[in-house]
Short mmCIF file of C-alpha atoms in Angstrom, two decimals:
data_model
loop_
_atom_site.label_atom_id
_atom_site.label_comp_id
_atom_site.label_asym_id
_atom_site.label_seq_id
_atom_site.Cartn_x
_atom_site.Cartn_y
_atom_site.Cartn_z
CA MET A 1 -23.13 -20.96 0.72
CA ALA A 2 -24.77 -17.63 1.67
CA ALA A 3 -23.70 -18.21 5.27
CA THR A 4 -20.04 -18.78 4.34
CA LYS A 5 -20.10 -15.66 2.09
CA ALA A 6 -21.48 -13.60 5.00
CA SER A 7 -18.92 -14.99 7.43
CA LYS A 8 -16.13 -14.26 4.91
CA GLU A 9 -17.39 -10.72 4.53
CA GLN A 10 -17.28 -10.34 8.30
CA LYS A 11 -13.86 -11.96 8.60
CA TYR A 12 -12.22 -9.89 5.84
CA ASP A 13 -14.37 -6.76 6.22
CA ARG A 14 -11.56 -4.22 6.46
CA GLN A 15 -9.55 -5.44 3.53
CA LEU A 16 -12.62 -5.87 1.29
CA ARG A 17 -13.04 -2.08 1.57
CA LEU A 18 -9.50 -1.75 0.17
CA TRP A 19 -9.50 -4.14 -2.76
CA GLY A 20 -13.13 -5.30 -3.13
CA ASP A 21 -14.62 -8.74 -3.77
CA HIS A 22 -12.68 -9.19 -7.01
CA GLY A 23 -9.36 -8.37 -5.25
CA GLN A 24 -10.19 -10.88 -2.53
CA GLU A 25 -11.07 -13.47 -5.18
CA ALA A 26 -7.67 -12.96 -6.83
CA LEU A 27 -6.00 -13.55 -3.43
CA GLU A 28 -8.03 -16.70 -2.82
CA ASN A 29 -7.01 -18.08 -6.22
CA ALA A 30 -3.31 -17.33 -5.64
CA HIS A 31 -0.61 -19.91 -4.87
CA VAL A 32 2.46 -18.30 -3.33
CA CYS A 33 5.85 -20.00 -3.12
CA LEU A 34 8.17 -18.97 -0.29
CA ILE A 35 11.79 -20.05 -0.45
CA ASN A 36 13.34 -20.28 3.05
CA ALA A 37 11.24 -20.07 6.19
CA THR A 38 13.59 -17.70 8.00
CA ALA A 39 12.27 -14.94 10.27
CA THR A 40 11.76 -12.68 7.21
CA GLY A 41 10.16 -15.48 5.21
CA THR A 42 7.60 -16.44 7.85
CA GLU A 43 6.76 -12.76 8.56
CA ILE A 44 5.98 -12.26 4.86
CA LEU A 45 3.88 -15.39 4.75
CA LYS A 46 2.05 -14.49 7.98
CA ASN A 47 0.92 -11.27 6.32
CA LEU A 48 -0.36 -13.23 3.29
CA VAL A 49 -2.02 -16.07 5.23
CA LEU A 50 -4.04 -13.66 7.42
CA PRO A 51 -5.75 -11.89 4.50
CA GLY A 52 -6.52 -15.27 2.97
CA ILE A 53 -4.31 -16.30 0.01
CA GLY A 54 -5.53 -19.59 -1.46
CA ALA A 55 -2.40 -21.64 -0.91
CA PHE A 56 1.29 -21.44 -0.11
CA THR A 57 4.21 -23.79 -0.57
CA ILE A 58 7.41 -23.39 1.47
CA VAL A 59 10.60 -24.65 -0.17
CA ASP A 60 13.37 -25.09 2.41
CA GLY A 61 15.98 -27.81 2.82
CA HIS A 62 17.30 -26.53 6.17
CA THR A 63 16.86 -28.18 9.55
CA VAL A 64 15.61 -25.98 12.41
CA SER A 65 18.45 -24.83 14.72
CA GLY A 66 18.39 -23.10 18.10
CA GLU A 67 19.34 -19.88 16.30
CA ASP A 68 16.21 -20.14 14.13
CA VAL A 69 13.97 -20.53 17.19
CA GLY A 70 15.59 -17.42 18.70
CA ASN A 71 14.37 -15.02 16.03
CA ASN A 72 11.38 -16.75 14.42
CA PHE A 73 7.91 -16.73 16.00
CA PHE A 74 6.79 -19.56 13.73
CA LEU A 75 9.25 -22.10 15.11
CA SER A 76 9.28 -23.48 18.66
CA ASN A 77 11.75 -25.45 20.74
CA ASN A 78 9.97 -28.63 19.68
CA SER A 79 10.82 -27.75 16.06
CA ILE A 80 14.58 -28.08 16.59
CA GLY A 81 15.92 -30.88 14.40
CA LYS A 82 12.81 -30.93 12.16
CA ASN A 83 12.76 -29.69 8.58
CA ARG A 84 12.21 -25.91 8.66
CA ALA A 85 9.62 -25.89 5.83
CA GLN A 86 7.47 -28.48 7.59
CA ALA A 87 7.71 -26.87 11.04
CA ALA A 88 6.81 -23.37 9.75
CA THR A 89 3.98 -24.68 7.58
CA GLU A 90 2.30 -26.33 10.58
CA LEU A 91 2.33 -23.15 12.66
CA LEU A 92 1.46 -20.72 9.83
CA GLN A 93 -1.57 -22.83 8.90
CA GLU A 94 -3.04 -22.27 12.35
CA LEU A 95 -3.50 -18.58 11.48
CA ASN A 96 -6.19 -19.16 8.87
CA SER A 97 -8.15 -22.38 8.20
CA ASP A 98 -9.15 -21.10 4.71
CA VAL A 99 -5.54 -21.34 3.50
CA SER A 100 -3.92 -24.53 2.24
CA GLY A 101 -0.26 -24.97 3.27
CA ASN A 102 2.29 -27.23 1.53
CA PHE A 103 6.01 -27.71 1.86
CA ALA A 104 8.96 -29.19 -0.04
CA GLU A 105 11.90 -30.40 2.07
CA GLU A 106 14.45 -29.48 -0.56
CA SER A 107 16.85 -26.70 -1.37
CA PRO A 108 15.88 -24.44 -4.28
CA ASP A 109 19.15 -25.39 -6.02
CA LYS A 110 18.22 -29.05 -5.98
CA LEU A 111 14.77 -28.27 -7.43
CA LEU A 112 16.37 -26.08 -10.14
CA ASP A 113 18.67 -29.01 -11.03
CA ASN A 114 15.95 -31.68 -11.12
CA ASP A 115 12.64 -29.92 -11.86
CA PRO A 116 12.92 -26.24 -12.74
CA GLU A 117 9.30 -26.27 -13.99
CA PHE A 118 8.23 -26.83 -10.37
CA PHE A 119 8.33 -23.03 -10.00
CA HIS A 120 6.15 -22.28 -13.05
CA ARG A 121 2.89 -23.14 -11.24
CA PHE A 122 2.98 -20.26 -8.76
CA THR A 123 1.29 -16.86 -8.86
CA ILE A 124 4.46 -15.32 -7.34
CA VAL A 125 7.70 -16.70 -5.93
CA ILE A 126 9.26 -14.99 -2.93
CA GLY A 127 12.94 -15.81 -2.35
CA VAL A 128 14.37 -14.92 1.08
CA GLN A 129 18.04 -14.86 2.20
CA LEU A 130 19.22 -16.48 -1.06
CA PRO A 131 22.82 -16.51 -2.21
CA GLU A 132 23.47 -14.55 -5.42
CA SER A 133 24.07 -17.62 -7.60
CA THR A 134 20.70 -19.22 -6.62
CA CYS A 135 18.97 -15.89 -7.07
CA LEU A 136 20.27 -15.44 -10.61
CA ARG A 137 19.45 -19.04 -11.62
CA LEU A 138 15.94 -18.87 -10.24
CA GLY A 139 15.50 -15.35 -11.63
CA SER A 140 16.27 -16.58 -15.12
CA VAL A 141 13.84 -19.55 -14.89
CA LEU A 142 11.00 -17.37 -13.59
CA TRP A 143 11.69 -14.55 -16.06
CA SER A 144 11.34 -16.90 -19.05
CA ALA A 145 8.14 -18.37 -17.55
CA SER A 146 6.77 -14.82 -16.80
CA VAL A 147 6.31 -15.66 -13.10
CA PRO A 148 6.80 -12.61 -10.80
CA PHE A 149 9.78 -12.97 -8.44
CA LEU A 150 10.25 -10.96 -5.22
CA VAL A 151 13.72 -11.20 -3.67
CA CYS A 152 13.97 -10.25 0.01
CA LYS A 153 16.86 -10.09 2.41
CA THR A 154 17.31 -8.91 5.99
CA TYR A 155 20.97 -8.32 6.75
CA GLY A 156 21.65 -6.84 10.17
CA LEU A 157 19.88 -3.51 10.26
CA ILE A 158 19.31 -3.36 6.49
CA GLY A 159 16.28 -4.61 4.62
CA TYR A 160 16.34 -5.24 0.83
CA MET A 161 13.67 -6.11 -1.70
CA ARG A 162 13.92 -6.51 -5.45
CA LEU A 163 10.90 -7.05 -7.70
CA VAL A 164 11.52 -8.93 -10.93
CA VAL A 165 8.51 -8.93 -13.30
CA GLN A 166 8.57 -8.60 -17.08
CA GLU A 167 5.29 -6.78 -17.37
CA HIS A 168 2.72 -6.10 -14.69
CA THR A 169 -0.53 -4.36 -15.67
CA VAL A 170 -2.62 -2.42 -13.16
CA ILE A 171 -6.20 -1.39 -13.81
CA GLU A 172 -7.04 -0.10 -10.33
CA SER A 173 -4.04 1.92 -9.25
CA HIS A 174 -6.02 3.77 -6.53
CA PRO A 175 -4.22 7.11 -6.88
CA ASP A 176 -4.21 9.23 -3.70
CA ASN A 177 -5.27 12.52 -5.26
CA ALA A 178 -7.39 11.63 -8.28
CA LEU A 179 -9.23 14.52 -9.86
CA GLU A 180 -12.96 14.11 -10.50
CA ASP A 181 -14.11 13.51 -14.07
CA LEU A 182 -16.82 16.19 -14.42
CA ARG A 183 -16.44 17.38 -18.06
CA LEU A 184 -17.49 20.96 -17.20
CA ASP A 185 -15.20 22.22 -19.99
CA GLN A 186 -16.68 19.74 -22.51
CA PRO A 187 -20.23 18.95 -21.33
CA PHE A 188 -21.80 15.98 -23.16
CA ALA A 189 -25.31 16.43 -24.63
CA GLU A 190 -27.24 14.85 -21.73
CA PHE A 191 -25.33 16.93 -19.18
CA LYS A 192 -26.01 20.11 -21.21
CA ASN A 193 -29.75 19.34 -21.21
CA HIS A 194 -29.65 18.69 -17.47
CA ILE A 195 -27.92 22.03 -16.86
CA GLN A 196 -30.64 23.77 -18.98
CA SER A 197 -33.35 22.29 -16.77
CA TYR A 198 -32.23 24.53 -13.92
CA ASP A 199 -33.18 28.21 -13.73
CA LEU A 200 -31.35 29.73 -10.77
CA ASP A 201 -33.09 33.13 -11.14
CA SER A 202 -36.64 31.85 -10.71
CA MET A 203 -35.97 29.41 -7.83
CA ASP A 204 -37.24 29.80 -4.30
CA LYS A 205 -34.71 30.07 -1.47
CA LYS A 206 -34.82 26.38 -0.51
CA ASP A 207 -34.16 25.10 -4.06
CA HIS A 208 -31.55 27.79 -4.66
CA SER A 209 -29.51 26.76 -1.60
CA HIS A 210 -29.84 23.02 -2.46
CA THR A 211 -28.69 23.11 -6.09
CA PRO A 212 -25.55 20.96 -6.55
CA TRP A 213 -22.36 23.02 -6.92
CA ILE A 214 -21.53 21.33 -10.22
CA ILE A 215 -24.72 22.87 -11.73
CA ILE A 216 -23.84 26.30 -10.23
CA VAL A 217 -20.32 26.27 -11.74
CA ALA A 218 -21.69 25.03 -15.09
CA LYS A 219 -24.34 27.78 -15.18
CA TYR A 220 -21.87 30.57 -14.40
CA LEU A 221 -19.30 29.10 -16.78
CA GLU A 222 -21.85 29.34 -19.61
CA LYS A 223 -22.36 33.04 -18.83
CA TRP A 224 -18.63 33.62 -18.50
CA LEU A 225 -17.89 31.97 -21.86
CA SER A 226 -20.51 34.08 -23.64
CA GLU A 227 -18.92 37.25 -22.21
CA HIS A 228 -15.26 36.19 -22.71
CA ASN A 229 -15.08 35.05 -26.31
CA CYS A 230 -15.63 31.37 -25.34
CA GLN A 231 -12.41 31.36 -23.28
CA PRO A 232 -12.63 29.72 -19.80
CA PRO A 233 -10.85 31.31 -16.80
CA LYS A 234 -7.22 30.15 -17.13
CA ASN A 235 -4.88 32.00 -14.79
CA TYR A 236 -5.17 32.87 -11.10
CA LYS A 237 -6.53 36.37 -11.81
CA GLU A 238 -9.28 35.11 -14.12
CA LYS A 239 -10.24 32.29 -11.74
CA GLU A 240 -10.45 34.81 -8.90
CA ALA A 241 -12.74 36.95 -11.06
CA PHE A 242 -14.85 33.88 -11.83
CA ARG A 243 -15.15 33.13 -8.10
CA GLN A 244 -16.43 36.67 -7.51
CA PHE A 245 -18.84 36.22 -10.43
CA ILE A 246 -20.33 33.14 -8.66
CA ARG A 247 -20.35 34.92 -5.30
CA GLN A 248 -22.61 37.63 -6.76
CA GLY A 249 -25.21 34.92 -7.38
CA ILE A 250 -25.75 34.24 -3.67
CA LEU A 251 -29.26 35.35 -2.66
CA LYS A 252 -29.54 38.44 -0.46
CA ASN A 253 -32.11 39.10 2.25
CA GLU A 254 -34.34 42.21 2.40
CA ASN A 255 -31.46 44.22 3.95
CA GLY A 256 -29.16 43.32 1.04
CA VAL A 257 -27.04 40.98 3.21
CA PRO A 258 -25.96 37.73 1.43
CA GLU A 259 -27.74 34.60 2.66
CA ASP A 260 -25.79 31.65 4.04
CA GLU A 261 -25.71 29.37 0.98
CA GLU A 262 -23.22 26.59 1.56
CA ASN A 263 -23.67 25.13 -1.94
CA PHE A 264 -22.38 28.39 -3.46
CA GLU A 265 -19.42 28.38 -1.06
CA GLU A 266 -18.75 24.81 -2.21
CA ALA A 267 -18.89 25.94 -5.86
CA ILE A 268 -16.41 28.78 -5.16
CA LYS A 269 -14.06 26.41 -3.29
CA ASN A 270 -14.15 23.87 -6.17
CA VAL A 271 -13.53 26.27 -9.05
CA ASN A 272 -9.95 25.05 -9.53
CA THR A 273 -10.79 21.35 -9.80
CA ALA A 274 -13.96 22.05 -11.80
CA LEU A 275 -12.04 23.92 -14.47
CA ASN A 276 -9.47 21.21 -14.98
CA PRO A 277 -9.27 20.54 -18.71
CA THR A 278 -10.57 17.13 -19.83
CA LYS A 279 -7.69 15.31 -21.46
CA VAL A 280 -6.12 11.89 -21.83
CA PRO A 281 -3.27 11.64 -19.22
CA SER A 282 0.21 11.39 -20.74
CA VAL A 283 0.81 8.00 -19.05
CA VAL A 284 -2.25 6.62 -20.85
CA GLU A 285 -1.23 8.27 -24.15
CA ASP A 286 2.14 6.45 -23.87
CA LEU A 287 0.29 3.15 -23.37
CA PHE A 288 -1.88 3.89 -26.42
CA ASN A 289 1.28 4.30 -28.49
CA SER A 290 2.93 1.09 -27.27
CA GLU A 291 3.54 -1.95 -29.45
CA GLN A 292 1.26 -4.20 -27.36
CA CYS A 293 -1.68 -1.85 -27.82
CA ASN A 294 -1.30 -1.47 -31.55
CA ASN A 295 -0.52 -5.05 -32.45
CA ILE A 296 -3.36 -7.21 -31.13
CA ILE A 297 -2.83 -10.95 -31.73
CA SER A 298 -4.64 -14.03 -30.37
CA GLN A 299 -2.14 -14.27 -27.45
CA THR A 300 -2.65 -10.64 -26.37
CA THR A 301 -3.88 -10.43 -22.77
CA SER A 302 -7.25 -8.84 -21.97
CA PHE A 303 -5.63 -5.68 -20.55
CA TRP A 304 -4.17 -4.72 -23.94
CA VAL A 305 -7.31 -5.69 -25.89
CA MET A 306 -9.39 -3.47 -23.59
CA LEU A 307 -6.82 -0.67 -23.84
CA ARG A 308 -6.94 -0.84 -27.64
CA ALA A 309 -10.76 -0.72 -27.49
CA VAL A 310 -10.57 2.39 -25.28
CA LYS A 311 -8.12 3.95 -27.76
CA GLU A 312 -10.59 3.27 -30.62
CA PHE A 313 -13.35 4.83 -28.49
CA VAL A 314 -11.25 7.97 -27.84
CA HIS A 315 -10.64 8.40 -31.58
CA ASN A 316 -14.31 7.79 -32.49
CA GLU A 317 -17.28 8.12 -30.12
CA GLY A 318 -15.24 9.82 -27.41
CA ASN A 319 -14.16 12.78 -29.60
CA GLY A 320 -10.71 12.75 -28.04
CA SER A 321 -11.78 11.95 -24.49
CA LEU A 322 -11.73 8.75 -22.38
CA PRO A 323 -15.01 7.09 -21.34
CA VAL A 324 -16.88 9.07 -18.65
CA ARG A 325 -16.03 7.70 -15.21
CA GLY A 326 -19.60 8.02 -13.99
CA THR A 327 -19.01 9.12 -10.37
CA ILE A 328 -19.46 12.49 -8.72
CA PRO A 329 -18.22 13.65 -5.32
CA ASP A 330 -20.50 14.15 -2.32
CA MET A 331 -21.95 17.64 -2.14
CA ILE A 332 -24.59 19.81 -0.46
CA ALA A 333 -27.86 19.25 -2.36
CA ASP A 334 -31.26 17.76 -1.72
CA SER A 335 -31.44 14.05 -2.39
CA GLN A 336 -33.51 14.26 -5.57
CA LYS A 337 -31.27 16.83 -7.27
CA PHE A 338 -28.14 14.89 -6.30
CA ILE A 339 -29.59 11.57 -7.57
CA ASN A 340 -30.72 13.14 -10.85
CA LEU A 341 -27.26 14.62 -11.47
CA GLN A 342 -25.58 11.32 -10.46
CA ASN A 343 -27.81 9.42 -12.93
CA VAL A 344 -26.80 11.75 -15.79
CA TYR A 345 -23.14 10.83 -15.26
CA ARG A 346 -23.88 7.18 -14.54
CA GLU A 347 -25.96 6.69 -17.68
CA LYS A 348 -23.32 8.37 -19.81
CA ALA A 349 -20.65 6.10 -18.30
CA MET A 350 -22.80 3.05 -19.16
CA GLN A 351 -23.27 4.27 -22.76
CA ASP A 352 -19.52 4.81 -23.13
CA ALA A 353 -18.71 1.39 -21.65
CA ALA A 354 -21.22 -0.20 -24.07
CA ALA A 355 -19.42 1.47 -26.97
CA VAL A 356 -16.09 0.15 -25.68
CA CYS A 357 -17.64 -3.34 -25.38
CA LYS A 358 -18.48 -3.21 -29.11
CA HIS A 359 -14.85 -2.35 -29.91
CA VAL A 360 -13.66 -5.23 -27.68
CA GLU A 361 -15.98 -7.66 -29.50
CA CYS A 362 -14.68 -6.55 -32.93
CA LEU A 363 -11.03 -6.87 -31.78
CA LEU A 364 -11.59 -10.38 -30.34
CA GLN A 365 -13.35 -11.53 -33.50
CA SER A 366 -10.53 -10.12 -35.66
CA VAL A 367 -8.05 -12.47 -33.95
CA GLY A 368 -10.43 -15.45 -33.97
CA LYS A 369 -11.39 -15.32 -30.27
CA SER A 370 -14.86 -15.55 -28.77
CA PRO A 371 -16.43 -12.14 -27.95
CA GLU A 372 -17.35 -13.59 -24.55
CA SER A 373 -13.70 -14.19 -23.59
CA ILE A 374 -13.65 -10.74 -21.88
CA ASN A 375 -16.71 -10.12 -19.75
CA GLU A 376 -18.71 -6.90 -19.58
CA LYS A 377 -18.04 -6.40 -15.86
CA ASP A 378 -14.28 -6.27 -16.50
CA ILE A 379 -14.74 -3.81 -19.38
CA LYS A 380 -16.85 -1.51 -17.18
CA LEU A 381 -14.16 -1.59 -14.44
CA PHE A 382 -11.50 -0.83 -17.06
CA CYS A 383 -13.46 2.15 -18.44
CA LYS A 384 -14.04 3.52 -14.95
CA ASN A 385 -10.31 3.39 -14.26
CA ALA A 386 -9.11 4.40 -17.74
CA SER A 387 -7.32 7.52 -16.41
CA PHE A 388 -5.34 5.54 -13.86
CA LEU A 389 -4.00 2.58 -15.84
CA ARG A 390 -0.38 1.68 -15.18
CA VAL A 391 2.12 -0.84 -16.52
CA VAL A 392 5.23 -1.73 -14.51
CA ARG A 393 8.17 -3.24 -16.37
CA CYS A 394 11.19 -4.24 -14.29
CA ARG A 395 14.63 -5.13 -15.57
CA SER A 396 15.71 -8.70 -15.18
CA LEU A 397 18.35 -9.68 -12.59
CA ALA A 398 20.60 -10.72 -15.46
CA GLU A 399 20.48 -7.18 -16.86
CA GLU A 400 21.13 -5.65 -13.44
CA TYR A 401 24.13 -7.91 -12.75
CA SER A 402 25.71 -7.82 -16.21
CA VAL A 403 28.71 -5.52 -16.63
CA ASP A 404 27.32 -4.39 -20.00
CA SER A 405 23.87 -3.37 -18.81
CA VAL A 406 24.40 -2.33 -15.18
CA ASN A 407 22.63 0.97 -14.37
CA LYS A 408 25.84 2.91 -13.69
CA ASP A 409 24.16 6.32 -13.89
CA GLU A 410 21.67 5.58 -11.12
CA ILE A 411 24.41 4.13 -8.87
CA THR A 412 26.88 6.99 -9.44
CA SER A 413 24.32 9.79 -9.07
CA SER A 414 22.86 8.20 -5.89
CA MET A 415 26.35 7.85 -4.41
CA ASP A 416 26.77 11.67 -4.55
CA ASN A 417 25.34 11.24 -1.07
CA PRO A 418 27.85 8.74 0.39
CA ASP A 419 25.46 7.91 3.25
CA GLY A 420 22.34 7.39 1.12
CA GLU A 421 20.63 4.01 0.74
CA MET A 422 22.65 3.14 -2.38
CA VAL A 423 25.71 2.40 -0.25
CA PHE A 424 23.77 -0.46 1.38
CA TYR A 425 22.91 -1.91 -2.00
CA LEU A 426 26.63 -1.96 -2.92
CA MET A 427 27.53 -3.47 0.47
CA LEU A 428 24.96 -6.24 0.02
CA ARG A 429 26.44 -6.99 -3.39
CA ALA A 430 29.94 -7.09 -1.84
CA VAL A 431 28.70 -9.41 0.93
CA ASP A 432 27.28 -11.76 -1.75
CA ARG A 433 30.71 -11.74 -3.39
CA PHE A 434 32.32 -12.60 -0.04
CA TYR A 435 29.91 -15.54 0.30
CA GLN A 436 30.81 -16.80 -3.20
CA GLN A 437 34.50 -16.79 -2.34
CA HIS A 438 34.36 -18.09 1.25
CA SER A 439 31.06 -20.10 1.43
CA ARG A 440 30.09 -18.13 4.55
CA TYR A 441 29.14 -14.55 5.38
CA PRO A 442 31.60 -12.05 6.88
CA GLY A 443 31.78 -11.76 10.70
CA VAL A 444 29.72 -14.87 11.40
CA TYR A 445 32.41 -15.97 13.89
CA ASN A 446 33.63 -13.37 16.38
CA TYR A 447 37.26 -14.41 16.13
CA GLN A 448 37.24 -13.76 12.38
CA VAL A 449 35.72 -10.27 12.37
CA GLU A 450 39.08 -8.47 12.06
CA GLU A 451 40.39 -10.53 9.17
CA ASP A 452 36.93 -10.50 7.51
CA ILE A 453 37.03 -6.69 7.41
CA ILE A 454 40.12 -6.91 5.18
CA LYS A 455 38.54 -9.64 3.03
CA LEU A 456 35.26 -7.72 2.66
CA LYS A 457 37.14 -4.57 1.69
CA LEU A 458 38.76 -6.55 -1.13
CA CYS A 459 35.31 -7.70 -2.26
CA VAL A 460 34.02 -4.09 -2.22
CA ASN A 461 37.01 -2.94 -4.31
CA SER A 462 36.70 -5.76 -6.81
CA LEU A 463 32.96 -5.06 -7.21
CA LEU A 464 33.53 -1.37 -7.87
CA GLN A 465 36.39 -2.17 -10.26
CA GLU A 466 34.47 -4.82 -12.21
CA TYR A 467 31.59 -2.41 -12.87
CA SER A 468 33.96 0.60 -13.39
CA LEU A 469 32.18 2.50 -10.63
CA ASN A 470 34.07 5.58 -9.58
CA VAL A 471 32.51 5.88 -6.13
CA ASN A 472 33.85 5.75 -2.60
CA ILE A 473 32.48 3.54 0.19
CA LYS A 474 33.47 4.56 3.73
CA ASP A 475 35.33 2.00 5.85
CA ASP A 476 32.64 2.47 8.54
CA TYR A 477 30.17 0.58 6.37
CA ILE A 478 32.59 -2.32 5.83
CA HIS A 479 33.11 -2.60 9.59
CA GLU A 480 29.36 -2.36 10.21
CA PHE A 481 28.53 -5.17 7.79
CA CYS A 482 31.15 -7.44 9.31
CA ARG A 483 29.68 -6.64 12.72
CA TYR A 484 26.25 -7.78 11.51
CA GLY A 485 27.55 -11.28 10.96
CA ALA A 486 24.58 -11.93 8.61
CA ALA A 487 22.19 -11.67 11.59
CA GLU A 488 18.49 -11.43 10.84
CA PRO A 489 17.04 -9.30 13.72
CA HIS A 490 13.34 -9.93 14.12
CA THR A 491 12.41 -6.22 14.20
CA VAL A 492 13.85 -5.66 10.73
CA ALA A 493 12.42 -8.96 9.47
CA ALA A 494 8.96 -7.91 10.69
CA PHE A 495 9.12 -4.55 8.92
CA LEU A 496 10.28 -6.21 5.70
CA GLY A 497 7.62 -8.87 6.15
CA GLY A 498 4.91 -6.22 6.10
CA SER A 499 6.42 -4.36 3.12
CA ALA A 500 7.01 -7.49 1.04
CA ALA A 501 3.53 -8.92 1.70
CA GLN A 502 2.03 -5.63 0.61
CA GLU A 503 3.94 -5.73 -2.68
CA ALA A 504 2.96 -9.39 -3.18
CA ILE A 505 -0.72 -8.47 -2.73
CA LYS A 506 -0.35 -5.67 -5.31
CA ILE A 507 1.08 -8.21 -7.80
CA ILE A 508 -1.62 -10.84 -7.04
CA SER A 509 -4.58 -8.47 -7.10
CA HIS A 510 -3.35 -6.21 -9.96
CA GLN A 511 -4.35 -3.28 -7.75
CA PHE A 512 -2.19 -0.40 -6.45
CA VAL A 513 1.20 0.17 -8.09
CA PRO A 514 4.19 -1.98 -7.02
CA PHE A 515 7.63 -0.41 -6.62
CA ASN A 516 10.13 -0.60 -9.48
CA ASN A 517 12.48 -2.26 -8.82
CA THR A 518 14.70 -2.11 -5.70
CA PHE A 519 13.75 -1.09 -2.19
CA ILE A 520 16.24 -0.51 0.64
CA TYR A 521 15.28 -0.03 4.29
CA ASN A 522 17.74 1.41 6.78
CA ALA A 523 16.61 0.52 10.32
CA MET A 524 19.35 2.64 11.90
CA SER A 525 17.91 5.90 10.59
CA GLN A 526 14.38 4.63 9.86
CA THR A 527 14.66 5.71 6.23
CA SER A 528 14.03 3.92 2.97
CA ALA A 529 14.53 4.47 -0.74
CA THR A 530 13.34 3.00 -4.05
CA LEU A 531 16.06 2.64 -6.70
CA GLN A 532 15.77 1.69 -10.35
CA LEU A 533 18.62 -0.75 -10.99
#
């Protein structure tokens, strides 16, 4: 067992640094359903099989054609005439022996007719190149079963993704520019005592130049507060004065020239971040005020139970603050001083997490659940990330497509730029309408391109009319979409494959924040946009 764990760590080394053992475990327990093994579909699955999802099932009733082999690396000449789901499964499985591959030689419509619950078993369903009617039917089944649905389409030089998930909670959102949680403005008792144990004035040169910058800022802040009516430096002018105040503390040699003390330079450089007020972020405040947080029942998921426990902590032991995160940044200091300071924060974080654990236990007991049903490790992770919690709620496809609830404002304001990505969304909707009326896509046959331009223009106009959209779509785009002939170029499919797999991993691992809710990629100009529709 130890050997396989070591070989897994070696095999997945780079990604483990991104999402950790628990993220990898979530991947390995996931079962992904892909509908349609087209070029886009197999590219998405390739990028999920390589990092090691547990299992996949391809649902595809099509037979492999020469055209498929031309743009899909996971089909070969020998596949022609075979079922596309089976042929792609065989080749995708070769990428990773840890992954179990399955296939169903059926169209999604047939499965929806005979066994709609077939789709309930999956962690996420990814539907590729689906007609609108199938998309809406499947979307409704998955929505009511709370199964995340990712719709993807490559159409000529345009890529499209739509995420449909009722509620997706994220504990580890991995923000790019997270501020440290140092509590210099509200030092807790143990930190205060630790600061008192330092006496900068009586230190020798070696100790003075190896005192962590956090201690230096804390010491000078104490002095500043006593001289400024307990008011910390707030504006640029005051912060500049505070920097000078710290600079005066740098030791001088016998000639009165300041010594080279990098730790003091570090303190001066970090004044801005160090003086950030400790407060509960507004996003987290909003979550505290939400219905799910304030109405815990036996069906409530662990995310909301832990969030309520953190809220109770903030209002009681935390005195208005979230649990201490327990980490400090790297800094110039000798090892012992750094470790001592690190331990002060770490021990406080453990105390806070223990208090939150008590609240979790009480909440679970109050709804008749076992206190062990949420483990301590998860609570600690939750406390550590309490500032970065996120909840993504997408609208359903039914809401997006209904005349009564269409997001007209977003469409109209985006169309102020007639060449922005929104025009491609409207064109894709018009193309779907064309397919509904003619059972084929526009421009598929060269000899029909000219008459299809007229037909597609009618579809565009009827779409805009039905939704009372007062926007203008240039004829160039109608011509362009007819010229595409519903082609699925591999370059665009590969880009979308990478993007969609990344979003699927976010959903599976509950790490990083997925987009909400529509993503359009324009391969002509290499631009993309996220729209809320």
